[in-house]
Amino acid sequence: MNADGNIVISSRVRLARNVEGLPFPHKLRYERAAVIAKEVYDALAPTGTYNLYRVANSGELDLDVLKEKHLISADLLHTDNGAAIINDSETVSVMINEEDHIREQCILRGLGLEKAYEQINAVDDAIGAKIKYAFDERLGYLTCCPTNVGTGMRASVMLFLPALALTDSIENCVSAVSRLNMTVRGVYGEGSKAEGFIYQVSNCKTLGVGESEIVSSVTKCIDSLVESELMARDRLFHANGAQIRDKVQRAWGLLTNAYSLSTEEFMSLMAFVKLGAYEGYGLIELRDADRFEKLITEAQPANIINISGKALDGDMRSVTASQRDILRASYVAKTLKNVASRK
């Protein structure tokens, strides 16, 4: 895993769209909301294989699995009129009747905002060929929240920034990013915590700027944050090398031997194992970096139940929190030993 690959987790481009002539989702009748989902699904069908999930007809476990994979938002879970249309590779997701009628997003591994934009733009064109969007010649795309008016576009990158957090430099970085019209959020977006030192950085401005300008500005911001994190890692190891090595080895020991692991404990320990895999430290050897990264999602509450096959009829209540923590510990230990080793 190269240095940047240990820092940049994924890139996402999201477009907010609404259907011309219809009230926004919170004022929309159920019957018309259901039609929007079918129209979008039919528009995308010729472009690839997609699966349609309607919130009202889906199990709690299935929806939480999608949320933990960042394919749908927490807000969609509480929307009876909501739906999601997701491709087989789970790189493209279209949410229906969340805050806006249509929210399209493409998520790719690593730093690839340009490619993500190209893919979601093609999706947007396919939907736009069948559905007329609410658009104003002066303002651009009209959205439920005024902060999305214009391009309706949010470009965001998920970053792993442990050294900036551990050296108390993250607040200064957040302030600097804010001055560049960017925002920094936790792992599940607005209002969430930066669990495992994972942060999301995205553009704030959507009005008066073009899509390519947004992609370029966010990419430049990410490049700067990556450089800051690399310098912070050098300082951190130079000043506290023995302590870092100890934390990495303790984290490895617990993750590969614990009988029970809570989500919070897993995220904290996994962060130090991932830091140990940074090539500048060379404390952990990764044999399968992609599989290692997937483990972070797989160990989340709904995903670990889904993988373990212990839930009955998609009902998460059939597995207690303590049972889930035991399942997580077993799965994490087995997977880690297969994809990595301590040096």
Coordinates of C-alpha atoms in Angstrom, one line a residue:
M1 CA 0.0 0.0 0.0
N2 CA 1.5 3.3 -1.1
A3 CA 1.5 6.3 1.3
D4 CA -1.5 8.1 -0.3
G5 CA -3.4 4.8 -0.4
N6 CA -3.1 4.6 3.4
I7 CA -4.7 8.0 3.7
V8 CA -7.3 8.4 1.0
I9 CA -10.1 5.8 1.4
S10 CA -12.7 6.7 -1.2
S11 CA -14.1 9.5 -3.4
R12 CA -17.7 10.3 -3.9
V13 CA -19.6 12.7 -6.3
R14 CA -23.3 13.3 -5.5
L15 CA -25.8 15.2 -7.6
A16 CA -29.1 16.5 -6.2
R17 CA -32.0 16.7 -8.7
N18 CA -35.8 17.4 -8.5
V19 CA -38.6 16.7 -10.9
E20 CA -40.1 19.8 -12.6
G21 CA -43.5 20.8 -11.4
L22 CA -43.6 18.6 -8.3
P23 CA -43.4 19.7 -4.6
F24 CA -40.3 18.6 -2.7
P25 CA -40.4 15.1 -1.2
H26 CA -41.7 16.2 2.3
K27 CA -44.9 17.5 0.6
L28 CA -45.2 14.8 -2.1
R29 CA -48.0 12.2 -2.1
Y30 CA -47.0 8.6 -1.7
E31 CA -48.5 7.5 -5.0
R32 CA -46.4 10.1 -7.0
A33 CA -43.3 9.4 -5.0
A34 CA -43.5 5.7 -5.9
V35 CA -43.8 6.6 -9.6
I36 CA -40.6 8.6 -9.5
A37 CA -38.7 5.5 -8.3
K38 CA -40.0 3.4 -11.1
E39 CA -39.3 6.1 -13.7
V40 CA -35.7 6.4 -12.5
Y41 CA -35.3 2.6 -12.4
D42 CA -36.6 2.3 -16.0
A43 CA -34.3 5.1 -17.2
L44 CA -31.3 3.3 -15.8
A45 CA -32.2 -0.3 -16.8
P46 CA -30.6 0.0 -20.3
T47 CA -27.3 1.2 -18.8
G48 CA -26.6 -1.7 -16.5
T49 CA -27.9 -4.0 -13.8
Y50 CA -29.5 -2.2 -10.9
N51 CA -31.4 -3.3 -7.8
L52 CA -34.4 -1.4 -6.5
Y53 CA -35.0 -1.2 -2.7
R54 CA -38.1 0.5 -1.4
V55 CA -37.8 1.6 2.2
A56 CA -41.4 0.5 3.1
N57 CA -40.8 -3.0 1.7
S58 CA -37.3 -3.6 2.9
G59 CA -36.1 -5.1 6.1
E60 CA -34.3 -3.1 8.8
L61 CA -31.1 -5.2 8.5
D62 CA -30.9 -4.8 4.7
L63 CA -31.3 -1.0 4.9
D64 CA -28.7 -0.7 7.7
V65 CA -26.3 -2.7 5.7
L66 CA -26.7 -0.2 2.8
K67 CA -26.3 2.7 5.2
E68 CA -23.0 1.3 6.7
K69 CA -21.7 0.9 3.1
H70 CA -22.6 4.6 2.5
L71 CA -24.9 3.7 -0.3
I72 CA -27.9 5.3 1.4
S73 CA -28.2 8.0 4.1
A74 CA -29.6 7.7 7.6
D75 CA -32.4 10.2 6.6
L76 CA -33.6 7.8 3.9
L77 CA -34.3 5.1 6.5
H78 CA -37.0 7.3 8.0
T79 CA -38.7 8.1 4.7
D80 CA -41.7 5.9 3.9
N81 CA -41.7 7.2 0.3
G82 CA -38.0 6.5 0.0
A83 CA -36.2 4.1 -2.3
A84 CA -32.7 3.4 -3.5
I85 CA -31.5 2.1 -6.9
I86 CA -28.0 0.6 -6.6
N87 CA -25.9 -1.1 -9.3
D88 CA -24.4 -4.6 -8.8
S89 CA -20.9 -3.3 -8.1
E90 CA -22.2 -0.9 -5.5
T91 CA -20.4 2.0 -7.0
V92 CA -23.5 3.9 -8.1
S93 CA -26.5 4.6 -5.8
V94 CA -29.6 6.7 -6.6
M95 CA -31.7 7.7 -3.6
I96 CA -35.3 8.6 -4.3
N97 CA -37.3 11.1 -2.1
E98 CA -34.7 11.7 0.6
E99 CA -34.2 15.5 0.9
D100 CA -34.6 15.8 -2.9
H101 CA -36.6 13.7 -5.4
I102 CA -33.4 12.2 -6.8
R103 CA -29.9 12.0 -5.3
E104 CA -27.3 10.3 -7.5
Q105 CA -23.9 9.3 -6.2
C106 CA -20.8 7.4 -7.4
I107 CA -18.3 6.1 -4.9
L108 CA -14.9 4.8 -5.9
R109 CA -11.9 3.6 -4.0
G110 CA -9.0 6.0 -3.6
L111 CA -8.7 9.5 -5.0
G112 CA -10.7 9.6 -8.2
L113 CA -13.1 12.5 -8.2
E114 CA -12.8 13.0 -12.0
K115 CA -13.7 9.4 -12.7
A116 CA -16.5 9.4 -10.2
Y117 CA -17.9 12.6 -11.8
E118 CA -17.7 11.1 -15.3
Q119 CA -19.7 8.0 -14.1
I120 CA -22.4 9.9 -12.2
N121 CA -22.7 12.4 -15.0
A122 CA -23.6 9.5 -17.4
V123 CA -26.2 8.3 -14.9
D124 CA -27.6 11.9 -14.6
D125 CA -27.8 12.1 -18.4
A126 CA -29.7 8.8 -18.6
I127 CA -32.2 9.9 -16.0
G128 CA -32.5 13.4 -17.4
A129 CA -33.3 12.0 -20.8
K130 CA -36.5 10.5 -19.3
I131 CA -37.3 13.0 -16.5
K132 CA -37.4 16.8 -16.8
Y133 CA -35.4 18.3 -13.9
A134 CA -36.4 21.5 -12.1
F135 CA -33.9 24.0 -13.5
D136 CA -33.6 27.8 -13.6
E137 CA -31.5 29.5 -16.2
R138 CA -30.1 31.9 -13.6
L139 CA -29.8 29.7 -10.5
G140 CA -29.2 26.3 -12.0
Y141 CA -30.7 23.1 -10.5
L142 CA -33.4 23.8 -7.9
T143 CA -33.0 21.8 -4.7
C144 CA -34.9 21.5 -1.4
C145 CA -32.0 23.0 0.6
P146 CA -30.7 26.4 -0.7
T147 CA -27.1 25.3 0.0
N148 CA -27.3 22.8 -2.9
V149 CA -28.8 25.2 -5.5
G150 CA -26.7 25.6 -8.7
T151 CA -24.8 22.5 -9.8
G152 CA -26.4 20.5 -7.0
M153 CA -23.1 18.8 -6.7
R154 CA -21.1 17.6 -3.7
A155 CA -17.6 16.2 -4.2
S156 CA -16.3 14.5 -1.1
V157 CA -13.3 12.4 -0.1
M158 CA -13.0 10.0 2.9
L159 CA -9.6 10.4 4.6
F160 CA -7.7 8.5 7.3
L161 CA -5.9 11.2 9.3
P162 CA -4.6 9.6 12.6
A163 CA -1.4 11.6 12.9
L164 CA -3.1 15.0 12.5
A165 CA -5.5 13.9 15.2
L166 CA -2.9 12.5 17.5
T167 CA -0.6 15.5 17.2
D168 CA -3.6 17.9 17.9
S169 CA -3.2 19.4 14.4
I170 CA -6.6 18.5 13.1
E171 CA -8.4 21.6 14.3
N172 CA -6.0 23.9 12.5
C173 CA -6.4 21.8 9.3
V174 CA -10.2 22.0 9.6
S175 CA -10.0 25.8 10.0
A176 CA -7.7 26.1 7.0
V177 CA -10.1 23.9 4.9
S178 CA -13.1 26.0 5.9
R179 CA -11.4 29.1 4.5
L180 CA -11.3 27.3 1.2
N181 CA -15.1 26.8 1.2
M182 CA -14.7 23.2 2.2
T183 CA -16.3 21.3 5.1
V184 CA -15.0 18.5 7.3
R185 CA -17.4 15.9 8.8
G186 CA -17.3 12.5 10.5
V187 CA -17.4 9.0 8.9
Y188 CA -21.2 9.1 8.3
G189 CA -21.5 12.7 7.3
E190 CA -23.0 15.7 9.1
G191 CA -23.3 15.3 12.8
S192 CA -21.3 12.0 13.0
K193 CA -18.1 11.3 14.8
A194 CA -14.7 10.8 13.1
E195 CA -14.5 7.2 14.3
G196 CA -11.2 5.5 13.7
F197 CA -9.7 8.9 12.7
I198 CA -11.8 8.9 9.5
Y199 CA -13.0 12.2 8.1
Q200 CA -15.0 13.4 5.1
V201 CA -14.0 16.5 3.2
S202 CA -16.4 18.1 0.7
N203 CA -17.1 21.4 -1.1
C204 CA -19.6 23.9 0.4
K205 CA -20.2 26.1 -2.6
T206 CA -22.5 24.8 -5.4
L207 CA -23.8 28.1 -6.8
G208 CA -21.8 30.1 -9.3
V209 CA -19.2 27.4 -9.9
G210 CA -18.9 24.6 -12.5
E211 CA -18.6 20.9 -11.9
S212 CA -15.0 20.7 -13.1
E213 CA -14.1 23.6 -10.8
I214 CA -15.6 21.8 -7.8
V215 CA -13.7 18.6 -8.6
S216 CA -10.4 20.5 -9.1
S217 CA -10.7 22.5 -5.8
V218 CA -11.6 19.5 -3.7
T219 CA -8.7 17.5 -5.2
K220 CA -6.3 20.3 -4.5
C221 CA -7.5 20.5 -0.9
I222 CA -7.1 16.7 -0.5
D223 CA -3.6 16.8 -1.9
S224 CA -2.7 19.4 0.8
L225 CA -4.3 17.4 3.6
V226 CA -2.4 14.3 2.5
E227 CA 0.9 16.2 2.5
S228 CA 0.0 17.5 6.0
E229 CA -0.8 14.0 7.3
L230 CA 2.4 12.6 5.9
M231 CA 4.5 15.3 7.6
A232 CA 2.6 14.7 10.9
R233 CA 3.3 11.0 10.7
D234 CA 7.0 11.6 10.4
R235 CA 6.9 14.0 13.4
L236 CA 4.8 11.5 15.4
F237 CA 7.1 8.6 14.9
H238 CA 10.2 10.6 15.4
A239 CA 8.9 11.9 18.7
N240 CA 7.0 8.8 19.9
G241 CA 8.2 5.8 17.9
A242 CA 8.2 3.4 20.8
Q243 CA 4.7 4.4 21.9
I244 CA 3.4 4.1 18.4
R245 CA 4.9 0.6 18.0
D246 CA 3.4 -0.4 21.3
K247 CA -0.1 0.8 20.4
V248 CA 0.1 -1.0 17.0
Q249 CA 1.2 -4.3 18.5
R250 CA -1.3 -4.1 21.3
A251 CA -4.1 -3.3 18.8
W252 CA -3.0 -6.3 16.6
G253 CA -2.9 -8.6 19.6
L254 CA -6.4 -7.6 20.7
L255 CA -8.0 -7.8 17.3
T256 CA -6.5 -11.2 16.6
N257 CA -7.3 -12.7 20.0
A258 CA -10.3 -11.0 21.6
Y259 CA -13.4 -13.0 22.3
S260 CA -15.7 -10.0 22.1
L261 CA -15.3 -6.6 20.3
S262 CA -17.6 -3.6 20.4
T263 CA -17.9 -1.5 17.3
E264 CA -16.2 1.5 19.0
E265 CA -13.3 -0.7 20.3
F266 CA -12.9 -2.3 16.9
M267 CA -12.7 1.1 15.1
S268 CA -10.1 2.4 17.6
L269 CA -7.9 -0.7 17.4
M270 CA -8.2 -1.0 13.6
A271 CA -7.1 2.6 13.2
F272 CA -3.7 1.8 14.9
V273 CA -3.3 -1.4 12.9
K274 CA -3.9 0.6 9.7
L275 CA -1.4 3.2 10.9
G276 CA 1.1 0.4 11.5
A277 CA 0.6 -0.6 7.8
Y278 CA 1.8 2.8 6.6
E279 CA 4.9 2.1 4.6
G280 CA 6.9 4.7 6.5
Y281 CA 6.4 2.7 9.7
G282 CA 6.4 -0.8 8.3
L283 CA 5.0 -2.4 11.4
I284 CA 2.2 -4.4 9.7
E285 CA 2.5 -6.2 6.3
L286 CA -0.6 -6.2 4.2
R287 CA -1.0 -9.2 1.8
D288 CA -4.4 -7.9 0.5
A289 CA -4.9 -4.2 1.0
D290 CA -8.4 -4.2 -0.6
R291 CA -9.7 -6.9 1.7
F292 CA -8.1 -5.1 4.7
E293 CA -10.1 -2.0 3.9
K294 CA -13.4 -3.8 3.4
L295 CA -13.1 -5.3 6.9
I296 CA -13.8 -1.8 8.3
T297 CA -17.3 -1.9 6.7
E298 CA -17.8 -5.6 7.2
A299 CA -17.3 -5.3 11.0
Q300 CA -20.1 -2.6 11.4
P301 CA -23.2 -3.8 13.3
A302 CA -25.6 -4.6 10.5
N303 CA -22.9 -5.9 8.2
I304 CA -21.4 -8.3 10.7
I305 CA -24.9 -9.8 11.4
N306 CA -25.6 -10.1 7.7
I307 CA -22.3 -11.8 7.0
S308 CA -22.6 -14.1 9.9
G309 CA -26.1 -15.1 8.8
K310 CA -27.5 -15.0 12.3
A311 CA -30.4 -12.6 11.8
L312 CA -33.9 -14.1 11.3
D313 CA -36.0 -12.5 8.5
G314 CA -33.8 -9.5 8.5
D315 CA -34.7 -8.6 12.1
M316 CA -31.6 -7.2 13.9
R317 CA -33.4 -7.7 17.2
S318 CA -32.9 -11.4 16.9
V319 CA -29.2 -10.9 17.7
T320 CA -28.2 -9.2 21.0
A321 CA -25.4 -6.6 21.2
S322 CA -23.2 -9.1 23.1
Q323 CA -23.8 -11.8 20.5
R324 CA -22.9 -9.4 17.8
D325 CA -19.7 -8.4 19.5
I326 CA -18.6 -12.0 19.8
L327 CA -19.4 -12.6 16.1
R328 CA -17.3 -9.5 15.2
A329 CA -14.3 -10.6 17.2
S330 CA -14.3 -14.0 15.6
Y331 CA -14.7 -12.7 12.1
V332 CA -12.1 -9.9 12.5
A333 CA -9.5 -12.2 14.0
K334 CA -9.9 -14.7 11.1
T335 CA -9.9 -12.1 8.4
L336 CA -6.9 -10.1 9.7
K337 CA -4.7 -13.2 10.0
N338 CA -5.5 -14.0 6.3
V339 CA -4.8 -10.5 4.9
A340 CA -2.0 -9.1 7.1
S341 CA 0.7 -10.0 9.6
R342 CA 2.7 -8.3 12.2
K343 CA 6.4 -7.7 11.3

